Coordinates of C-alpha atoms in Angstrom, one line a residue:
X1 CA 38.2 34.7 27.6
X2 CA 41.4 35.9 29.4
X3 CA 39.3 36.0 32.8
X4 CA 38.0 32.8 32.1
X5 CA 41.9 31.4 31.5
X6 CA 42.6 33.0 34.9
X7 CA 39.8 32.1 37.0
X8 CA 40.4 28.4 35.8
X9 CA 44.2 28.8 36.8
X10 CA 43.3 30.1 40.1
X11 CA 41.5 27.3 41.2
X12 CA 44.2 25.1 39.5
X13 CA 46.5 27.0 42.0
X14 CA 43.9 26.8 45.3
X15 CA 43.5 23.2 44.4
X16 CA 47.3 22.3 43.9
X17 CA 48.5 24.1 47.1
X18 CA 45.5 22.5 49.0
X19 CA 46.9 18.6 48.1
X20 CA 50.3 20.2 48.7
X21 CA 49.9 20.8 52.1
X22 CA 48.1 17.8 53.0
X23 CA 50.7 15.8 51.4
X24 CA 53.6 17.4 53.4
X25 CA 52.2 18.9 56.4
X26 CA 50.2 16.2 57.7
X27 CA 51.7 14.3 60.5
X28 CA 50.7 10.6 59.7
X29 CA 51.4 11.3 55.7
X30 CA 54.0 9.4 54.2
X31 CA 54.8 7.9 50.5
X32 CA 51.5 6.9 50.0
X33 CA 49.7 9.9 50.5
X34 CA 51.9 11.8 48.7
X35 CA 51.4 9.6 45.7
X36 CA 47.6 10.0 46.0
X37 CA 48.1 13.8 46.4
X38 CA 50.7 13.6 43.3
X39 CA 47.8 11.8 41.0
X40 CA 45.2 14.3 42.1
X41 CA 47.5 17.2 41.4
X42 CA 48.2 15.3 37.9
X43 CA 44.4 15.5 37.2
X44 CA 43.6 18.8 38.1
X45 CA 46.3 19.6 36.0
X46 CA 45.5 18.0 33.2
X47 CA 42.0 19.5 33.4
X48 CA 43.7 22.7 33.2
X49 CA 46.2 22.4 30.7
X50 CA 43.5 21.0 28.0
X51 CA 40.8 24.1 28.7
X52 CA 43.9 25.8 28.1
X53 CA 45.1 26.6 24.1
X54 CA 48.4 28.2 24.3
X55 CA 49.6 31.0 22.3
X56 CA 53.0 30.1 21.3
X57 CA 55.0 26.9 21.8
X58 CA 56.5 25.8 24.8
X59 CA 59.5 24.4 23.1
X60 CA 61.4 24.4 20.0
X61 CA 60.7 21.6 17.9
X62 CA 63.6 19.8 18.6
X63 CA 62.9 19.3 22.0
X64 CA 59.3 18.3 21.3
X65 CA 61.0 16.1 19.0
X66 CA 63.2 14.6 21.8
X67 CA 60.0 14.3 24.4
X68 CA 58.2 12.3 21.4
X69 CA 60.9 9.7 21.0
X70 CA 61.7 9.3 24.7
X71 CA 58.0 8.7 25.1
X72 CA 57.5 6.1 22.1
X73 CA 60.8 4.8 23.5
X74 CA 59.5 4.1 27.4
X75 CA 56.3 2.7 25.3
X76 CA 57.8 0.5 23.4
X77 CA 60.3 -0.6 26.5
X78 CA 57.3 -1.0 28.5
X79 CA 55.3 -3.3 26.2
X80 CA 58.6 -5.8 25.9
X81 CA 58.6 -5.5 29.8
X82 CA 57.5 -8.4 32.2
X83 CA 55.1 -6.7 33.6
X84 CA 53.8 -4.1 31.0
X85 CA 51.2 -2.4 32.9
X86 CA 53.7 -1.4 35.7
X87 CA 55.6 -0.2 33.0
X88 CA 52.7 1.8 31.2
X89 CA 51.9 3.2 35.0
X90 CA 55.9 4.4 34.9
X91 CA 55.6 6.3 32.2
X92 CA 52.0 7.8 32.9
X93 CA 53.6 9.0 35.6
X94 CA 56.3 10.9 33.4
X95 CA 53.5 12.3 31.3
X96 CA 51.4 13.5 34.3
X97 CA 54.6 15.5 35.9
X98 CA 54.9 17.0 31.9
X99 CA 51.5 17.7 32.3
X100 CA 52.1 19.1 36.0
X101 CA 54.8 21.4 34.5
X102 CA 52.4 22.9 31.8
X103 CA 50.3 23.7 34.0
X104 CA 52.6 25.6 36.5
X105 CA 54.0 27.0 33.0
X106 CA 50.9 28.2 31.6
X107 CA 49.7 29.6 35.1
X108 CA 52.4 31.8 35.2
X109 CA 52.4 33.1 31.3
X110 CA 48.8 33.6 32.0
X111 CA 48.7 35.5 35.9
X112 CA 52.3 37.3 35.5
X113 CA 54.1 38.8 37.8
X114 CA 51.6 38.3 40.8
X115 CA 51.9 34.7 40.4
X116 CA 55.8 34.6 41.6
X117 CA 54.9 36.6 45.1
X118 CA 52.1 33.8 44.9
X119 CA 54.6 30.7 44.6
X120 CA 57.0 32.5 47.3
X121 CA 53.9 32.7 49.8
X122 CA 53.2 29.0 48.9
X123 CA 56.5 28.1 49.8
X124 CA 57.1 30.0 52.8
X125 CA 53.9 28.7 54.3
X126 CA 54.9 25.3 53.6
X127 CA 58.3 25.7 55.0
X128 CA 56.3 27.7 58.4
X129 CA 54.2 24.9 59.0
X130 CA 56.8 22.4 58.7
X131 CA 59.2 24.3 60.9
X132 CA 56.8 24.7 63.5
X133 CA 55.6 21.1 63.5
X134 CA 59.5 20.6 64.0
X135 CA 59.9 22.8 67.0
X136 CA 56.7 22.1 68.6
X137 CA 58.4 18.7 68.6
X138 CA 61.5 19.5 69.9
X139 CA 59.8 21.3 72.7
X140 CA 57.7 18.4 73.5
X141 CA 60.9 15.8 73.6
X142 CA 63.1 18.3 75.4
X143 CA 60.2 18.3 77.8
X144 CA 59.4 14.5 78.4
X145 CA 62.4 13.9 81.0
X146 CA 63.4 10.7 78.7
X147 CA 67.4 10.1 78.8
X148 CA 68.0 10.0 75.1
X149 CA 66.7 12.4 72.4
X150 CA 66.8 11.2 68.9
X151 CA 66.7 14.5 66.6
X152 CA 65.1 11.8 63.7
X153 CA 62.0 11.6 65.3
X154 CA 61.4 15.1 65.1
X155 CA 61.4 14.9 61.3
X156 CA 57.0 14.4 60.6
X157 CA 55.3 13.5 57.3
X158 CA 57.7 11.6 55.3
X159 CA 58.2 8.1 55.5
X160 CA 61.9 8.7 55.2
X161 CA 64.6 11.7 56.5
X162 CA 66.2 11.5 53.1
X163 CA 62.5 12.3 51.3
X164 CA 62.3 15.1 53.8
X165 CA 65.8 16.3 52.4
X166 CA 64.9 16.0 49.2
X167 CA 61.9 18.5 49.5
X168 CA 64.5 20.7 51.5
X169 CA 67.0 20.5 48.6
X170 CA 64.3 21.8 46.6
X171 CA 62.9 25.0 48.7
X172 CA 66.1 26.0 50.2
X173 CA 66.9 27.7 47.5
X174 CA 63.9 29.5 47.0
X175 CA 63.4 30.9 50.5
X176 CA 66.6 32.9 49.8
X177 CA 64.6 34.8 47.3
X178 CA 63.4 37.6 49.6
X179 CA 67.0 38.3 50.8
X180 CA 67.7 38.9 47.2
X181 CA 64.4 41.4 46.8
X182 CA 65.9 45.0 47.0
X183 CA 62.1 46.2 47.6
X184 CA 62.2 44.2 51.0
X185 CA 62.0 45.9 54.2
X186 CA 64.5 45.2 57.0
X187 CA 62.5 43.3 59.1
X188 CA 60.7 40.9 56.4
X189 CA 64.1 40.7 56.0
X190 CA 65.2 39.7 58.9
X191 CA 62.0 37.2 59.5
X192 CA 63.1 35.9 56.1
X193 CA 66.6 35.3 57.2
X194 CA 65.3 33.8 60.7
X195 CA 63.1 31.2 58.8
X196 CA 66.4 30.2 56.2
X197 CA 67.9 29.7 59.5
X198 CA 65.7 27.5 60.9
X199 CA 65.2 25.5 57.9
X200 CA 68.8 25.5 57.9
X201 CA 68.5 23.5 61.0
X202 CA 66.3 21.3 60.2
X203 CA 68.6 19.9 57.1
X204 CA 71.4 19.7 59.8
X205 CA 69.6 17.9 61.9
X206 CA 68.0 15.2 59.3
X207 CA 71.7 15.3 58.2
X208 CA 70.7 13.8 54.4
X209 CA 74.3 14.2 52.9
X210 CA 72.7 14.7 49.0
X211 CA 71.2 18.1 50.4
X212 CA 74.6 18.8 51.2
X213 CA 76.0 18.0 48.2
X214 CA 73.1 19.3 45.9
X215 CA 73.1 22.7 47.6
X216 CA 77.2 22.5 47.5
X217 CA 77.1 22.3 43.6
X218 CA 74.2 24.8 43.0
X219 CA 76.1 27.0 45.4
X220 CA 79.6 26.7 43.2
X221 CA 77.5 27.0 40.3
X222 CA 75.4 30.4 40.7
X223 CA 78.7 31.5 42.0
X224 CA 80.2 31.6 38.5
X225 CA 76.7 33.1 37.5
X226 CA 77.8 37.1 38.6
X227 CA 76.9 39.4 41.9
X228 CA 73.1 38.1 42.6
X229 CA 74.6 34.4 42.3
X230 CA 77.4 35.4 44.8
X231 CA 75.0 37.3 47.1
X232 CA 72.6 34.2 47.3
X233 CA 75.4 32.3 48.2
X234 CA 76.8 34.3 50.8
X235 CA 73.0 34.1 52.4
X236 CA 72.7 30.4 52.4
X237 CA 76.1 30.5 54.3
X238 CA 75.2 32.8 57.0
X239 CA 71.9 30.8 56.8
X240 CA 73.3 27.4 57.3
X241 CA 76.1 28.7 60.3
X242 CA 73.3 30.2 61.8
X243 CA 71.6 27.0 61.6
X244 CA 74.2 24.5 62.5
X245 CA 74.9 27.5 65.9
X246 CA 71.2 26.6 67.1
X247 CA 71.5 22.7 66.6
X248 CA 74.9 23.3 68.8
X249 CA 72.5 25.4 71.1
X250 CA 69.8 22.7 71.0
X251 CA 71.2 19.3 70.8
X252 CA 74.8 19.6 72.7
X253 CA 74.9 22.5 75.0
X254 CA 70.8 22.2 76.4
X255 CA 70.7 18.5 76.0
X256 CA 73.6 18.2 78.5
X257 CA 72.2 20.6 80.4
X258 CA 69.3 18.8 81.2
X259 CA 71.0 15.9 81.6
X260 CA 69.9 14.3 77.9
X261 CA 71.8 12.1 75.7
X262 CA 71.5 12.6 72.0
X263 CA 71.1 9.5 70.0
X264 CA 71.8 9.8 66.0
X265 CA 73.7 12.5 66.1
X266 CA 74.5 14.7 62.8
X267 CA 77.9 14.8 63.2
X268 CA 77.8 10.7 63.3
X269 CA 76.3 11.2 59.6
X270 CA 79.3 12.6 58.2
X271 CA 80.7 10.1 56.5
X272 CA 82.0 9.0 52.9
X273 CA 80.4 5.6 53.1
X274 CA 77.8 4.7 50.2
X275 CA 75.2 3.4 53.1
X276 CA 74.3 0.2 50.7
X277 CA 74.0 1.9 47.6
X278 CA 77.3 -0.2 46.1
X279 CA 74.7 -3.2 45.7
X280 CA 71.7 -1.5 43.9
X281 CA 74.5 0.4 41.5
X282 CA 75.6 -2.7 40.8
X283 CA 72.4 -4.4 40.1
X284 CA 71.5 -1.3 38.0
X285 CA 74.8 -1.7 35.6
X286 CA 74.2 -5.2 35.1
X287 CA 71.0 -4.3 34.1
X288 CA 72.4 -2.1 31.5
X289 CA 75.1 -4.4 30.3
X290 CA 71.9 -7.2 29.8
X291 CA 69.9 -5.2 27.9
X292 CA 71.2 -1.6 26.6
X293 CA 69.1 -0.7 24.7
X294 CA 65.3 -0.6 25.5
X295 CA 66.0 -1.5 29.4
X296 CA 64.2 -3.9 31.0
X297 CA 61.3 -1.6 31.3
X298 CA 60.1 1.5 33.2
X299 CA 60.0 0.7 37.1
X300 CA 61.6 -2.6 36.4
X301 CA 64.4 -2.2 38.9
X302 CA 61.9 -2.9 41.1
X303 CA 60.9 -6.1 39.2
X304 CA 64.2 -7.7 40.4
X305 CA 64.3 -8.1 44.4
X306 CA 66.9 -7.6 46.4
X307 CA 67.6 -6.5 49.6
X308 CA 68.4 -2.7 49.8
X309 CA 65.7 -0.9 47.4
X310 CA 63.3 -0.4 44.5
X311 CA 65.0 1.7 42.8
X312 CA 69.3 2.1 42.6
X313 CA 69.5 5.6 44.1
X314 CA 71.4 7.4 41.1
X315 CA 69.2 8.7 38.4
X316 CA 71.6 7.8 35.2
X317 CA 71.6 4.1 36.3
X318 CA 67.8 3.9 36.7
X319 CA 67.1 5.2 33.3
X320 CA 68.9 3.3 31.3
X321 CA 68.3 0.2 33.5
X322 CA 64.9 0.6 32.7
X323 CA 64.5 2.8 29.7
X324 CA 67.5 1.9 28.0
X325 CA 69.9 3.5 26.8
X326 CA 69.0 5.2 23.9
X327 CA 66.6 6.9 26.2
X328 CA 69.0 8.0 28.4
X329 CA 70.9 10.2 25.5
X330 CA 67.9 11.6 24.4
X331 CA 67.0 12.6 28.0
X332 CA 71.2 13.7 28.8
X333 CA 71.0 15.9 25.6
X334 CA 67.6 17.6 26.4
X335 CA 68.5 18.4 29.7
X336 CA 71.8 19.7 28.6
X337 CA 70.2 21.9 25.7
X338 CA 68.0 23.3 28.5
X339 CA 69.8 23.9 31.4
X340 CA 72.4 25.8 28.6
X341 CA 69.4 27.8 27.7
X342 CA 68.3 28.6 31.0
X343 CA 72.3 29.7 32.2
X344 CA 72.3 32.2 28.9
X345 CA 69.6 33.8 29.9
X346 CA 71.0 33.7 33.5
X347 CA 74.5 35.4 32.5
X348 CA 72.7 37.9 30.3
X349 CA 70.3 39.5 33.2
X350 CA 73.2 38.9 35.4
X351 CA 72.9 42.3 37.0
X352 CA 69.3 42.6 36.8
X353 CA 67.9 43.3 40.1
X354 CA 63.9 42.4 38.6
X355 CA 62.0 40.3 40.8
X356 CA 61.5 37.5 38.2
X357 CA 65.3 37.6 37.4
X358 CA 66.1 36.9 40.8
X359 CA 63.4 34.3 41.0
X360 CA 64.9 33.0 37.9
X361 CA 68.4 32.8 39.3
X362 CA 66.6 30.6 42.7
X363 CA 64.9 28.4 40.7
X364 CA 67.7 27.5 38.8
X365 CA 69.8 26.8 42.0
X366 CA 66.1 24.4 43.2
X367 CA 67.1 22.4 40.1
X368 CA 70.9 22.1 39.7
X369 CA 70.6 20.6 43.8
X370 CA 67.7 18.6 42.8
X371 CA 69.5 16.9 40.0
X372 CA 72.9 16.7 41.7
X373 CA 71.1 14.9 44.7
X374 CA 69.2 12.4 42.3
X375 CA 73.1 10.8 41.3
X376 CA 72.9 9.7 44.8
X377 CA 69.5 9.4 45.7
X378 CA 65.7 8.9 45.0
X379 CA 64.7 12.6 43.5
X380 CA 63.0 11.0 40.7
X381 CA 61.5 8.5 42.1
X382 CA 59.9 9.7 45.2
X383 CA 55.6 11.6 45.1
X384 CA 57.0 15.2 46.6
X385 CA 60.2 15.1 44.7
X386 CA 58.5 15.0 41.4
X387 CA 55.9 17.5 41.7
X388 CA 58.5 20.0 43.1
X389 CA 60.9 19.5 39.9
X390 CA 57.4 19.9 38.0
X391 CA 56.9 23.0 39.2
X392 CA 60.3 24.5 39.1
X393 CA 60.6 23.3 35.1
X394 CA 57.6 25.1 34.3
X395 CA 58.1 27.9 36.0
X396 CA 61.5 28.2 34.6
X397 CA 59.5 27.4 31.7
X398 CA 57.7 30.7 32.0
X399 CA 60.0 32.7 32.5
X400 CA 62.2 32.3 29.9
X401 CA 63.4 34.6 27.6
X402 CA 63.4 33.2 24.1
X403 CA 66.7 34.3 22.2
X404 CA 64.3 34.0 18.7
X405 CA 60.4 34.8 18.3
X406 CA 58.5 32.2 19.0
X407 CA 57.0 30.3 16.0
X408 CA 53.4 29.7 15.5
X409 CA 51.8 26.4 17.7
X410 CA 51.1 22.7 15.8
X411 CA 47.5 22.6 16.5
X412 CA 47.9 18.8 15.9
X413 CA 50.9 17.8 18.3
X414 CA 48.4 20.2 20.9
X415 CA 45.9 17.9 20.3
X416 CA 47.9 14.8 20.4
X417 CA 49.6 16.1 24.1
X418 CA 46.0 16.2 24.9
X419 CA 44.8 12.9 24.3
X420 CA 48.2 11.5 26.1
X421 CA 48.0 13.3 29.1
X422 CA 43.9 12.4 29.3
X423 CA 45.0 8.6 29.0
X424 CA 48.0 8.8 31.4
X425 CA 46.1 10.4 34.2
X426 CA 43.4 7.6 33.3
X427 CA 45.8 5.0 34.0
X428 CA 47.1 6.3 37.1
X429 CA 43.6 7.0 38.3
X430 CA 42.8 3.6 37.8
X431 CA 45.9 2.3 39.7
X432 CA 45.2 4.1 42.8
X433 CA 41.7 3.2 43.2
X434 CA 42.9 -0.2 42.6
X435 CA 45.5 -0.6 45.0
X436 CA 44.8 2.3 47.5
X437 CA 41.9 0.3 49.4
X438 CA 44.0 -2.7 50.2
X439 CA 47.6 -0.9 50.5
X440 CA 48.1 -1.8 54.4
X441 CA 46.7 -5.4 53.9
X442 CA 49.4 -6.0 51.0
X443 CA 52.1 -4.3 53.1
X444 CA 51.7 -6.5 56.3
X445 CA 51.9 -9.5 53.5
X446 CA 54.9 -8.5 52.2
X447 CA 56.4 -7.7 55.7
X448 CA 55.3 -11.7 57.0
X449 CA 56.7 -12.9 53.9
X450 CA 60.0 -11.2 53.7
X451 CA 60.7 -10.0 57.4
X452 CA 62.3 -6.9 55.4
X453 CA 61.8 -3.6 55.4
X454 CA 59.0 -1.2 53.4
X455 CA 61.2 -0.5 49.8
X456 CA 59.3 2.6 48.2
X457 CA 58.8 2.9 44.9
X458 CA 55.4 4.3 43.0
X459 CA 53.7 2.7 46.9
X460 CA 55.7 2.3 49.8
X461 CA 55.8 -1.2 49.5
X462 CA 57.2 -0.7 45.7
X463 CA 58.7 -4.1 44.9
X464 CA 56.7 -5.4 42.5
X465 CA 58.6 -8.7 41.9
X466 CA 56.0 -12.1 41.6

């Protein structure tokens, strides 16, 4: 049976880092592709997690009380919405990123050890690929002889820089990992630091201000978290001067060299301004003022045009705009109750020097940046962004220590989690292979029609306003 578990998790894994990389790494992806990989990683997931009968709980009954209300809540908003099935499809795709976090949970509970040298291959090879489609780039535009040079364009695979920075928010922390590893030769050590480096760069250069800041908290944070928190710290510093002394190298001193102007500069990017967002945040608290309580119904920011986005940039607001408020507390007090959880354990094996401590400490850093960059930006809206903070919950998830045994499981809540995640995925199935055929020829409608700009939501073109 335990082979069986394992061989099943394996291909779970082979599949999942399969649709990873052609969501990120290929160079005409974008939002919709990354949805489509994000549903299929939702169903192989869900396949997973219900061959799958777990041992123990994965939470305490008060948080699986808290998921069950802030579901019935988001179905009950969702029913009272305009358009219910966009709302149904909102919180299907909550369910199937619950689901993704299972299955990333149970993967690890059931591989071990092994499976964190897996994820850290998975994510270095991701973060190879992307910085040498980056250079190979930079090489070919330094190369062209054109007078300007705009660092943007060398960004592939997203439909947005800030997207991009999103995903970086997310791995930066983790490639400091094998800094951390006392096991870890010099000169893994050293390619380790070179490819921090060079990731590095490529944040400076997309210059998305919420990786600053999320990386800024999670670095004050983990600071206060003892010597491996300081230490981690003290790399992504060296990391990031190292990285903003090449885009010098790169983008001032050879682009003047050869006689090159640089358009878009990063330094032009450093600025205070809220780049639109004052609009959408206000949209979002009127939305909350008009109806506090259920919200106007999951994704039904988007339900109200306007000119900026889909969706108001700052995670707080687009919850209880949509969800309501009650929702929002629910969701406010289990994130706190976790996250307090997770820094115990953090300050208790504060001097451990075990791989999955340190592992521990990284992925913790991957989600305080995440969620410090969603007050000011997409995280929880956007294909990548979601799967990513899937995977780092339930791998956090894993790896937790519990503080009391664990209680027996509720065969009967298993069962029900079952039957919810089989019917989300359903849904979402059914929306792409509704939508997916005629995406472009509804996109050029919506461009003649408005003369505006893509606004992404669950598609690239995500208003869905009638």
């Amino acid at each position: 049976m335990t082979l069986s578990v394992q061989r099943r998790g394996s291909i779970f894994l082979v599949l999942a880092v399969c649709l990873l990389v052609v969501g990120i790494c290929t160079p005409f992806g974008g939002h919709d592709l990354q949805r489509v990989m994000q549903i299929a990683i939702g169903f192989c997931a869900v396949l997973y997690g219900i061959s799958v009968t777990p041992t123990e709980p994965w939470v305490d009954r008060q948080t699986a009380l808290g998921l069950s209300v802030i579901v019935g809540l988001g179905v009950t908003s969702s029913l009272l919405a305009h358009q219910p099935l966009w709302a149904l499809t909102e919180v299907a795709l909550f369910v199937s990123c619950a689901a993704i976090a299972l299955a990333f949970a149970s993967l690890r509970r059931h591989g071990g050890e092994p499976l964190d040298r897996a994820l850290l291959l998975i994510v270095v090879l991701l973060c190879l690929i992307k910085t040498f489609q980056y250079l190979y780039a930079g090489v070919l535009a330094f190369a062209s002889g054109g007078p300007t040079l705009n660092p943007d364009l060398l960004l592939s695979s997203f439909s947005n820089k800030r997207f991009y920075g999103q995903f970086q928010t997310l791995t930066l922390p983790l490639l400091a990992l094998p800094l951390l590893l006392p096991t870890v030769s010099r000169s893994l050590r050293g390619m380790a630091f070179a490819l921090l480096c060079a990731w590095w760069l490529i944040a400076i250069s997309g210059g998305t201000r919420g990786t600053w800041l999320g990386m800024g908290v999670a670095g004050m944070v983990l600071a206060l978290l003892g010597p491996w928190g300081r230490r981690w710290l003290g790399w992504q510093l060296a990391a990031m001067l190292g990285g903003l002394w090449v885009y010098w190298l790169l983008f001032t001193v050879l682009a003047t060299y050869l006689g090159i102007e640089t358009s878009n500069d990063a330094s032009e990017r450093l600025t205070t301004s809220l780049s639109g967002r004052g609009p959408i945040w206000w949209q979002g608290w009127q939305m909350v003022a008009e109806r506090p309580w259920l919200g106007f119904g999951p994704m039904h920011f988007a339900d109200i045009a306007n000119k900026v986005a889909a969706h108001p940039h700052q995670a707080v607001l687009q919850w209880a705009s949509e969800w309501g408020v009650l929702s929002t507390l629910c969701v406010a007090v289990l994130a706190g109750r976790s996250g307090w959880a997770t820094v115990a354990v953090l300050r208790e094996r504060a001097r451990s020097s075990e791989r999955a401590d340190l592992l521990r400490l990284c992925l913790f850093a991957a989600l305080v940046g995440a969620l410090t960059q969603s007050m000011v930006d997409g995280v929880l809206v956007m294909p990548n962004s979601q799967v990513w903070l899937a995977l780092v919950v339930g791998w956090l998830m894993a790896l937790h220590r519990w503080r009391t045994p664990a209680t027996a499981t509720w065969p009967l809540a298993w069962t029900v989690w079952k039957v919810l995640s089989v019917l989300a995925i359903a849904l979402l199935v059914h929306v792409a292979l509704r939508d997916v055929p005629h995406i472009k020829q509804a996109q050029r409608q919506y461009l003649d029609a408005t003369g505006s700009y893509l606004q992404p939501r669950f598609w690239a073109q995500g208003v869905i306003a009638r």
